[in-house]
Amino acid sequence: MPIFSASLGSFTSISFLSTSQSQSQSHLSPFKLTVKTPWQWQHHHYLTSKVLVSASGNTQIPNTELLQRPTPPDPLDDVRQARRSSDWKAAKTYQDSKLIYNGRVEGFNSGGLLVRFYSIMGFLPFPQLSPVHASKEPEKSIQEIAQGLIGSIMSVKVILADEDNKKLIFSEKEAAWSKFSKQVNVGDIFEVRVGYVEDYGAFVHLRFPDGLYRLTGLIHVSEVSWDLIQDVRDILKVGDEVRVKVVGIDCYCRGKSRINLSIRQLEEDPLLETLDKVIPQDGSADPDSMSGGDSGSIEPLPGLETILEELLQEDGIYDVRISRQGFEKRVVSQDLQLWLCNAPPTNQRFTLLARAGRQVQEIHLTTSLDQEGIKKALQRVLERVP
């Protein structure tokens, strides 16, 4: 008759000892018992124990092991990975096609905004924000502006989609360019606000008819003033508001779009007027600032004599001579500059003005050519003169 007494919960296998076997073996006989509780069934854990059972019904469990079966892969992980890979391909398509994407701003850090692109979180650096935000609330810091943008939908362009390095970069400026650049043409006049200043020029924000500053352009240092500028910061400071003229639109300047602007071209170049206006003769000029005489009594500016000699070789030009010279109170350029005055000719005589440093010389040109003919003759001469 078998004897056994053990209660260890649910079990899957058990060995019994008969009376005869117990008499022929030692007082305790081992058998192996595998127990699996409902919780362990669910989590694939098995409890394996070595149990000693005596004829009296007492049991002893000297050691216990917890074995874990490998967890099968979650099929949802494959789905998520496939979706992320598909979203990276979509981001690359947006970058290549330059399409505008409307993304939700999820947050920000010290460098920019966090913008969601489907299952991927992208980054929009603060310098790539449109100037429209700062123009609306100029008193706020960039972090305060970013805080207010959380939850909003923003039109952006993908400027970098790198799946290998997990980099997804957006630009709101590029999206704004696509929307508003067609409203900007060479020759247009805009009110602008200075955003920041570099050694080579000032970046300014253009104000559109709705009152918002939507695009950014550059006023190069050479376009700030007719005066010789050593430091742009002496003339323009952040927050200044000025009027500018659009002098160029460069859609792909080093991979970026740019509007070239000028302040000085809103002012008439003094050399496009007569010498009398360049250097006033109302008593405000120095007595020695003006001098007259024929071309023989005035020494031509460096390099000018060769140009005048070459002009006499052109068909239709009969006489070229320096009539007078003067000295300006400001220096525009140390290089020799030659200009044709817009004043109508008198007896087939046009006026040229030559400038270098502060010195200005007026040249009378007798010719049968019209203004366009003179310009072409000057161009040919300057191509011949080294």
Tab-separated table of C-alpha atoms in Angstrom:
chain	number	residue	atom	x	y	z
A	1	MET	CA	0.000	0.000	0.000
A	2	PRO	CA	1.516	3.315	-1.039
A	3	ILE	CA	1.959	5.964	1.574
A	4	PHE	CA	2.352	9.695	0.780
A	5	SER	CA	1.574	13.014	2.380
A	6	ALA	CA	2.567	16.270	0.623
A	7	SER	CA	0.694	19.480	-0.143
A	8	LEU	CA	2.621	21.948	-2.322
A	9	GLY	CA	-0.112	23.403	-4.519
A	10	SER	CA	-0.647	22.428	-8.121
A	11	PHE	CA	1.791	19.861	-9.462
A	12	THR	CA	2.441	18.169	-12.782
A	13	SER	CA	4.460	15.099	-11.773
A	14	ILE	CA	5.025	13.078	-8.601
A	15	SER	CA	6.753	9.885	-7.558
A	16	PHE	CA	5.435	7.576	-4.774
A	17	LEU	CA	7.219	5.273	-2.346
A	18	SER	CA	5.690	1.957	-1.382
A	19	THR	CA	6.069	0.412	2.095
A	20	SER	CA	8.481	-2.179	0.878
A	21	GLN	CA	10.576	0.377	-0.868
A	22	SER	CA	10.696	2.562	2.211
A	23	GLN	CA	11.953	-0.312	4.314
A	24	SER	CA	14.744	-1.168	1.929
A	25	GLN	CA	15.908	2.406	1.424
A	26	SER	CA	16.971	5.113	3.793
A	27	HIS	CA	14.606	6.967	6.057
A	28	LEU	CA	14.119	9.819	3.468
A	29	SER	CA	13.634	9.163	-0.209
A	30	PRO	CA	13.821	11.945	-2.800
A	31	PHE	CA	11.508	12.614	-5.677
A	32	LYS	CA	11.133	15.597	-8.016
A	33	LEU	CA	8.043	17.768	-7.926
A	34	THR	CA	7.339	20.567	-10.466
A	35	VAL	CA	4.871	23.176	-9.280
A	36	LYS	CA	3.372	25.935	-11.411
A	37	THR	CA	1.085	28.556	-9.904
A	38	PRO	CA	-1.450	30.500	-12.031
A	39	TRP	CA	0.753	33.644	-11.912
A	40	GLN	CA	3.739	31.605	-13.062
A	41	TRP	CA	1.740	30.098	-15.919
A	42	GLN	CA	0.977	33.577	-17.163
A	43	HIS	CA	4.590	34.811	-16.992
A	44	HIS	CA	6.257	31.579	-18.166
A	45	HIS	CA	8.084	30.911	-14.872
A	46	TYR	CA	8.436	27.369	-13.587
A	47	LEU	CA	9.250	26.473	-9.993
A	48	THR	CA	11.279	23.245	-9.814
A	49	SER	CA	11.829	21.740	-6.340
A	50	LYS	CA	13.519	18.687	-4.976
A	51	VAL	CA	11.235	17.213	-2.288
A	52	LEU	CA	12.054	14.543	0.313
A	53	VAL	CA	9.074	12.603	1.627
A	54	SER	CA	9.154	10.250	4.652
A	55	ALA	CA	6.850	7.378	5.414
A	56	SER	CA	5.368	9.366	8.256
A	57	GLY	CA	4.076	11.965	5.819
A	58	ASN	CA	6.595	14.712	6.684
A	59	THR	CA	8.196	16.587	3.774
A	60	GLN	CA	11.346	18.645	3.442
A	61	ILE	CA	12.276	21.097	0.626
A	62	PRO	CA	16.013	21.758	0.824
A	63	ASN	CA	16.423	23.946	-2.302
A	64	THR	CA	14.362	25.709	-4.915
A	65	GLU	CA	15.213	27.111	-8.378
A	66	LEU	CA	13.306	29.637	-10.490
A	67	LEU	CA	13.725	28.937	-14.187
A	68	GLN	CA	12.598	31.466	-16.817
A	69	ARG	CA	11.589	30.561	-20.331
A	70	PRO	CA	12.568	33.197	-22.993
A	71	THR	CA	9.778	35.704	-23.582
A	72	PRO	CA	8.510	35.551	-27.164
A	73	PRO	CA	8.904	38.834	-29.128
A	74	ASP	CA	6.036	41.279	-28.972
A	75	PRO	CA	4.521	41.490	-32.473
A	76	LEU	CA	3.677	45.154	-31.782
A	77	ASP	CA	7.401	46.002	-31.671
A	78	ASP	CA	7.769	44.946	-35.285
A	79	VAL	CA	4.782	47.066	-36.216
A	80	ARG	CA	6.221	50.122	-34.450
A	81	GLN	CA	9.626	49.659	-36.055
A	82	ALA	CA	8.084	49.336	-39.501
A	83	ARG	CA	6.085	52.512	-38.932
A	84	ARG	CA	9.143	54.483	-37.782
A	85	SER	CA	11.099	53.322	-40.811
A	86	SER	CA	8.235	54.363	-43.060
A	87	ASP	CA	8.057	57.777	-41.355
A	88	TRP	CA	11.792	58.338	-41.877
A	89	LYS	CA	11.303	57.646	-45.583
A	90	ALA	CA	8.424	60.124	-45.614
A	91	ALA	CA	10.610	62.751	-43.913
A	92	LYS	CA	13.295	62.249	-46.555
A	93	THR	CA	10.670	62.721	-49.253
A	94	TYR	CA	9.596	65.998	-47.635
A	95	GLN	CA	13.219	67.144	-47.605
A	96	ASP	CA	13.880	66.263	-51.246
A	97	SER	CA	10.607	67.689	-52.566
A	98	LYS	CA	10.758	70.805	-50.319
A	99	LEU	CA	7.130	70.299	-49.340
A	100	ILE	CA	5.649	72.150	-46.366
A	101	TYR	CA	4.653	70.013	-43.380
A	102	ASN	CA	2.271	71.136	-40.650
A	103	GLY	CA	3.606	69.741	-37.369
A	104	ARG	CA	2.535	70.043	-33.760
A	105	VAL	CA	4.914	71.678	-31.283
A	106	GLU	CA	5.315	69.214	-28.398
A	107	GLY	CA	7.873	71.089	-26.288
A	108	PHE	CA	11.190	72.914	-26.334
A	109	ASN	CA	14.677	72.898	-24.864
A	110	SER	CA	17.477	75.433	-24.621
A	111	GLY	CA	18.195	75.233	-28.349
A	112	GLY	CA	14.836	75.043	-30.061
A	113	LEU	CA	11.388	73.505	-30.433
A	114	LEU	CA	10.397	69.825	-30.457
A	115	VAL	CA	8.048	69.210	-33.384
A	116	ARG	CA	6.301	65.905	-34.046
A	117	PHE	CA	6.514	64.261	-37.459
A	118	TYR	CA	4.104	61.311	-37.238
A	119	SER	CA	5.895	58.796	-34.951
A	120	ILE	CA	9.198	60.747	-34.953
A	121	MET	CA	10.129	63.749	-32.816
A	122	GLY	CA	12.022	66.382	-34.812
A	123	PHE	CA	13.902	69.521	-33.808
A	124	LEU	CA	13.505	73.144	-34.941
A	125	PRO	CA	16.467	75.345	-33.851
A	126	PHE	CA	15.516	78.805	-32.617
A	127	PRO	CA	17.450	80.525	-35.467
A	128	GLN	CA	15.122	78.724	-37.903
A	129	LEU	CA	12.006	80.328	-36.398
A	130	SER	CA	10.144	82.863	-38.506
A	131	PRO	CA	10.637	86.477	-37.304
A	132	VAL	CA	6.854	86.794	-37.040
A	133	HIS	CA	6.844	85.463	-33.446
A	134	ALA	CA	9.370	87.932	-32.037
A	135	SER	CA	7.733	90.806	-33.908
A	136	LYS	CA	4.407	90.061	-32.249
A	137	GLU	CA	5.877	90.000	-28.739
A	138	PRO	CA	9.238	91.799	-28.834
A	139	GLU	CA	9.371	92.128	-25.049
A	140	LYS	CA	9.428	88.336	-24.503
A	141	SER	CA	12.514	86.140	-24.364
A	142	ILE	CA	12.896	83.297	-26.837
A	143	GLN	CA	12.091	80.776	-24.096
A	144	GLU	CA	8.850	82.586	-23.275
A	145	ILE	CA	7.919	82.617	-26.944
A	146	ALA	CA	8.681	78.889	-27.178
A	147	GLN	CA	6.521	78.155	-24.142
A	148	GLY	CA	3.598	79.899	-25.810
A	149	LEU	CA	4.024	77.851	-28.991
A	150	ILE	CA	3.534	74.467	-27.293
A	151	GLY	CA	0.446	72.763	-28.708
A	152	SER	CA	0.304	74.951	-31.811
A	153	ILE	CA	0.489	73.702	-35.393
A	154	MET	CA	3.466	75.122	-37.275
A	155	SER	CA	4.211	75.151	-41.007
A	156	VAL	CA	7.785	73.942	-41.496
A	157	LYS	CA	10.126	72.434	-44.038
A	158	VAL	CA	12.366	69.435	-43.457
A	159	ILE	CA	15.957	70.573	-43.994
A	160	LEU	CA	17.624	67.380	-42.694
A	161	ALA	CA	16.285	63.818	-42.451
A	162	ASP	CA	19.047	61.433	-41.343
A	163	GLU	CA	17.648	58.099	-40.164
A	164	ASP	CA	21.058	56.565	-39.419
A	165	ASN	CA	21.951	59.340	-36.955
A	166	LYS	CA	18.335	59.921	-35.868
A	167	LYS	CA	18.394	63.604	-36.853
A	168	LEU	CA	15.269	65.322	-38.115
A	169	ILE	CA	15.663	69.116	-38.430
A	170	PHE	CA	12.940	71.597	-39.414
A	171	SER	CA	12.923	75.229	-40.569
A	172	GLU	CA	9.986	77.596	-40.269
A	173	LYS	CA	11.950	80.296	-42.120
A	174	GLU	CA	12.162	78.142	-45.250
A	175	ALA	CA	8.430	77.463	-45.144
A	176	ALA	CA	7.733	81.203	-44.784
A	177	TRP	CA	10.000	81.859	-47.779
A	178	SER	CA	7.874	79.547	-49.944
A	179	LYS	CA	4.711	81.328	-48.839
A	180	PHE	CA	5.748	84.997	-49.011
A	181	SER	CA	8.829	85.412	-51.233
A	182	LYS	CA	6.664	85.810	-54.338
A	183	GLN	CA	5.392	89.058	-52.838
A	184	VAL	CA	8.920	90.528	-52.911
A	185	ASN	CA	10.398	92.007	-56.091
A	186	VAL	CA	13.609	93.838	-56.943
A	187	GLY	CA	12.993	97.562	-56.568
A	188	ASP	CA	10.357	97.210	-53.817
A	189	ILE	CA	10.608	99.440	-50.754
A	190	PHE	CA	10.086	97.895	-47.296
A	191	GLU	CA	10.024	99.019	-43.711
A	192	VAL	CA	12.366	96.709	-41.784
A	193	ARG	CA	13.491	96.052	-38.231
A	194	VAL	CA	17.096	95.124	-37.434
A	195	GLY	CA	17.267	91.593	-36.030
A	196	TYR	CA	21.002	91.124	-35.517
A	197	VAL	CA	24.234	92.620	-36.814
A	198	GLU	CA	27.396	90.919	-38.095
A	199	ASP	CA	30.706	92.367	-39.236
A	200	TYR	CA	29.680	92.053	-42.892
A	201	GLY	CA	26.186	93.525	-42.568
A	202	ALA	CA	22.846	93.645	-40.775
A	203	PHE	CA	20.065	91.053	-40.944
A	204	VAL	CA	16.684	92.751	-40.933
A	205	HIS	CA	13.064	91.564	-40.901
A	206	LEU	CA	10.731	92.791	-43.632
A	207	ARG	CA	7.331	94.137	-42.598
A	208	PHE	CA	4.489	93.038	-44.872
A	209	PRO	CA	1.197	94.873	-45.480
A	210	ASP	CA	-0.472	92.925	-42.642
A	211	GLY	CA	2.004	94.522	-40.226
A	212	LEU	CA	3.909	91.304	-39.505
A	213	TYR	CA	7.620	90.743	-40.117
A	214	ARG	CA	7.629	87.552	-42.164
A	215	LEU	CA	10.955	87.359	-44.042
A	216	THR	CA	14.578	88.203	-43.297
A	217	GLY	CA	17.023	89.988	-45.595
A	218	LEU	CA	20.613	91.228	-45.514
A	219	ILE	CA	21.894	94.800	-45.759
A	220	HIS	CA	25.525	94.351	-46.707
A	221	VAL	CA	27.991	96.785	-45.150
A	222	SER	CA	28.578	98.324	-48.590
A	223	GLU	CA	24.844	99.094	-48.903
A	224	VAL	CA	24.394	100.835	-45.557
A	225	SER	CA	25.608	104.285	-46.583
A	226	TRP	CA	27.481	106.217	-49.283
A	227	ASP	CA	30.011	106.984	-46.563
A	228	LEU	CA	32.848	104.583	-45.923
A	229	ILE	CA	31.671	102.335	-43.053
A	230	GLN	CA	34.218	100.683	-40.786
A	231	ASP	CA	31.719	99.007	-38.424
A	232	VAL	CA	28.042	98.415	-39.233
A	233	ARG	CA	27.246	98.647	-35.522
A	234	ASP	CA	28.127	102.339	-35.621
A	235	ILE	CA	25.122	102.876	-37.898
A	236	LEU	CA	22.601	100.113	-37.131
A	237	LYS	CA	21.578	98.524	-33.851
A	238	VAL	CA	19.202	95.697	-32.968
A	239	GLY	CA	15.628	96.963	-32.938
A	240	ASP	CA	16.260	99.926	-35.248
A	241	GLU	CA	13.594	100.480	-37.895
A	242	VAL	CA	14.663	101.782	-41.312
A	243	ARG	CA	13.503	101.868	-44.928
A	244	VAL	CA	15.285	99.716	-47.497
A	245	LYS	CA	15.185	98.907	-51.180
A	246	VAL	CA	15.253	95.340	-52.519
A	247	VAL	CA	18.311	95.133	-54.786
A	248	GLY	CA	18.514	91.367	-55.265
A	249	ILE	CA	16.817	88.049	-54.539
A	250	ASP	CA	19.114	85.057	-54.259
A	251	CYS	CA	17.118	81.835	-54.010
A	252	TYR	CA	20.027	79.466	-53.552
A	253	CYS	CA	22.826	81.315	-51.793
A	254	ARG	CA	24.894	78.467	-50.284
A	255	GLY	CA	21.763	76.322	-50.095
A	256	LYS	CA	19.671	79.091	-48.547
A	257	SER	CA	17.347	81.795	-49.793
A	258	ARG	CA	18.277	85.423	-49.233
A	259	ILE	CA	16.977	88.910	-49.977
A	260	ASN	CA	19.645	91.573	-50.578
A	261	LEU	CA	18.676	95.031	-49.375
A	262	SER	CA	20.108	98.538	-49.527
A	263	ILE	CA	19.674	101.721	-47.534
A	264	ARG	CA	22.036	103.869	-49.574
A	265	GLN	CA	20.206	103.229	-52.855
A	266	LEU	CA	17.221	105.081	-51.454
A	267	GLU	CA	19.494	108.125	-51.461
A	268	GLU	CA	20.753	109.580	-54.709
A	269	ASP	CA	24.457	109.049	-55.155
A	270	PRO	CA	26.100	112.470	-54.977
A	271	LEU	CA	28.113	111.643	-58.073
A	272	LEU	CA	24.917	111.337	-60.109
A	273	GLU	CA	24.415	115.050	-59.563
A	274	THR	CA	26.618	117.892	-60.698
A	275	LEU	CA	29.810	118.752	-58.917
A	276	ASP	CA	28.141	121.939	-57.618
A	277	LYS	CA	25.755	119.784	-55.561
A	278	VAL	CA	28.428	117.382	-54.400
A	279	ILE	CA	30.376	120.266	-52.883
A	280	PRO	CA	28.051	123.199	-52.040
A	281	GLN	CA	29.158	126.657	-53.095
A	282	ASP	CA	26.983	128.545	-50.647
A	283	GLY	CA	29.899	129.384	-48.377
A	284	SER	CA	29.680	126.152	-46.367
A	285	ALA	CA	32.534	124.585	-48.319
A	286	ASP	CA	36.167	125.384	-47.707
A	287	PRO	CA	37.556	128.113	-50.029
A	288	ASP	CA	40.074	125.662	-51.422
A	289	SER	CA	37.559	122.838	-51.914
A	290	MET	CA	36.848	123.912	-55.503
A	291	SER	CA	39.311	124.628	-58.263
A	292	GLY	CA	38.725	125.315	-61.937
A	293	GLY	CA	40.804	125.498	-65.049
A	294	ASP	CA	41.525	123.455	-68.110
A	295	SER	CA	42.578	119.829	-68.138
A	296	GLY	CA	46.225	120.806	-68.343
A	297	SER	CA	46.234	122.525	-64.964
A	298	ILE	CA	44.578	119.674	-63.032
A	299	GLU	CA	46.481	116.486	-62.380
A	300	PRO	CA	44.198	113.521	-63.161
A	301	LEU	CA	43.385	111.033	-60.420
A	302	PRO	CA	45.591	107.907	-60.443
A	303	GLY	CA	44.558	105.724	-63.374
A	304	LEU	CA	42.201	108.317	-64.867
A	305	GLU	CA	44.585	109.671	-67.518
A	306	THR	CA	44.823	106.291	-69.269
A	307	ILE	CA	41.028	105.973	-69.316
A	308	LEU	CA	40.626	109.420	-70.882
A	309	GLU	CA	43.182	108.612	-73.572
A	310	GLU	CA	41.357	105.399	-74.425
A	311	LEU	CA	38.020	107.221	-74.584
A	312	LEU	CA	39.411	109.453	-77.343
A	313	GLN	CA	40.015	106.308	-79.414
A	314	GLU	CA	36.308	105.495	-79.442
A	315	ASP	CA	34.222	106.455	-82.481
A	316	GLY	CA	31.904	109.372	-81.855
A	317	ILE	CA	33.933	110.902	-79.006
A	318	TYR	CA	35.641	114.127	-80.039
A	319	ASP	CA	37.007	115.670	-76.874
A	320	VAL	CA	37.608	114.659	-73.238
A	321	ARG	CA	38.957	117.100	-70.668
A	322	ILE	CA	38.923	117.697	-66.894
A	323	SER	CA	37.091	120.936	-66.192
A	324	ARG	CA	37.445	121.227	-62.404
A	325	GLN	CA	37.906	119.293	-59.191
A	326	GLY	CA	36.849	119.419	-55.537
A	327	PHE	CA	37.269	117.675	-52.196
A	328	GLU	CA	34.443	116.035	-50.262
A	329	LYS	CA	34.153	116.013	-46.497
A	330	ARG	CA	33.603	112.260	-46.455
A	331	VAL	CA	35.337	109.251	-47.962
A	332	VAL	CA	33.127	106.834	-49.897
A	333	SER	CA	35.857	104.707	-51.453
A	334	GLN	CA	39.603	104.867	-52.003
A	335	ASP	CA	39.209	103.142	-55.385
A	336	LEU	CA	38.734	105.130	-58.579
A	337	GLN	CA	35.041	105.377	-59.494
A	338	LEU	CA	33.723	106.807	-62.754
A	339	TRP	CA	30.115	107.934	-63.188
A	340	LEU	CA	28.034	109.385	-65.990
A	341	CYS	CA	25.782	112.218	-64.818
A	342	ASN	CA	22.069	112.016	-65.573
A	343	ALA	CA	21.968	115.700	-66.471
A	344	PRO	CA	20.942	116.213	-70.132
A	345	PRO	CA	23.793	117.121	-72.521
A	346	THR	CA	24.518	120.698	-73.589
A	347	ASN	CA	25.831	121.100	-77.142
A	348	GLN	CA	26.649	117.380	-77.302
A	349	ARG	CA	28.631	117.660	-74.084
A	350	PHE	CA	28.068	115.130	-71.303
A	351	THR	CA	29.515	115.240	-67.795
A	352	LEU	CA	31.511	112.455	-66.192
A	353	LEU	CA	32.512	112.459	-62.533
A	354	ALA	CA	35.582	110.642	-61.222
A	355	ARG	CA	36.088	110.008	-57.517
A	356	ALA	CA	38.858	108.533	-55.398
A	357	GLY	CA	38.983	109.069	-51.649
A	358	ARG	CA	37.793	112.630	-50.970
A	359	GLN	CA	38.892	113.986	-54.349
A	360	VAL	CA	36.314	114.486	-57.126
A	361	GLN	CA	37.006	115.595	-60.693
A	362	GLU	CA	34.472	116.770	-63.270
A	363	ILE	CA	35.101	115.686	-66.865
A	364	HIS	CA	33.427	117.151	-69.960
A	365	LEU	CA	32.884	114.671	-72.776
A	366	THR	CA	32.010	116.015	-76.249
A	367	THR	CA	30.387	113.300	-78.341
A	368	SER	CA	27.707	112.440	-80.840
A	369	LEU	CA	26.772	109.365	-78.800
A	370	ASP	CA	23.732	109.148	-76.545
A	371	GLN	CA	23.883	107.988	-72.937
A	372	GLU	CA	23.667	104.295	-73.849
A	373	GLY	CA	26.405	104.741	-76.432
A	374	ILE	CA	28.654	106.425	-73.867
A	375	LYS	CA	28.050	103.635	-71.346
A	376	LYS	CA	29.040	100.998	-73.902
A	377	ALA	CA	32.145	102.990	-74.856
A	378	LEU	CA	33.127	103.249	-71.182
A	379	GLN	CA	32.621	99.522	-70.748
A	380	ARG	CA	34.889	98.735	-73.687
A	381	VAL	CA	37.550	101.104	-72.388
A	382	LEU	CA	37.490	99.629	-68.882
A	383	GLU	CA	37.884	96.158	-70.351
A	384	ARG	CA	41.040	97.283	-72.160
A	385	VAL	CA	42.570	99.192	-69.286
A	386	PRO	CA	44.318	96.902	-66.740
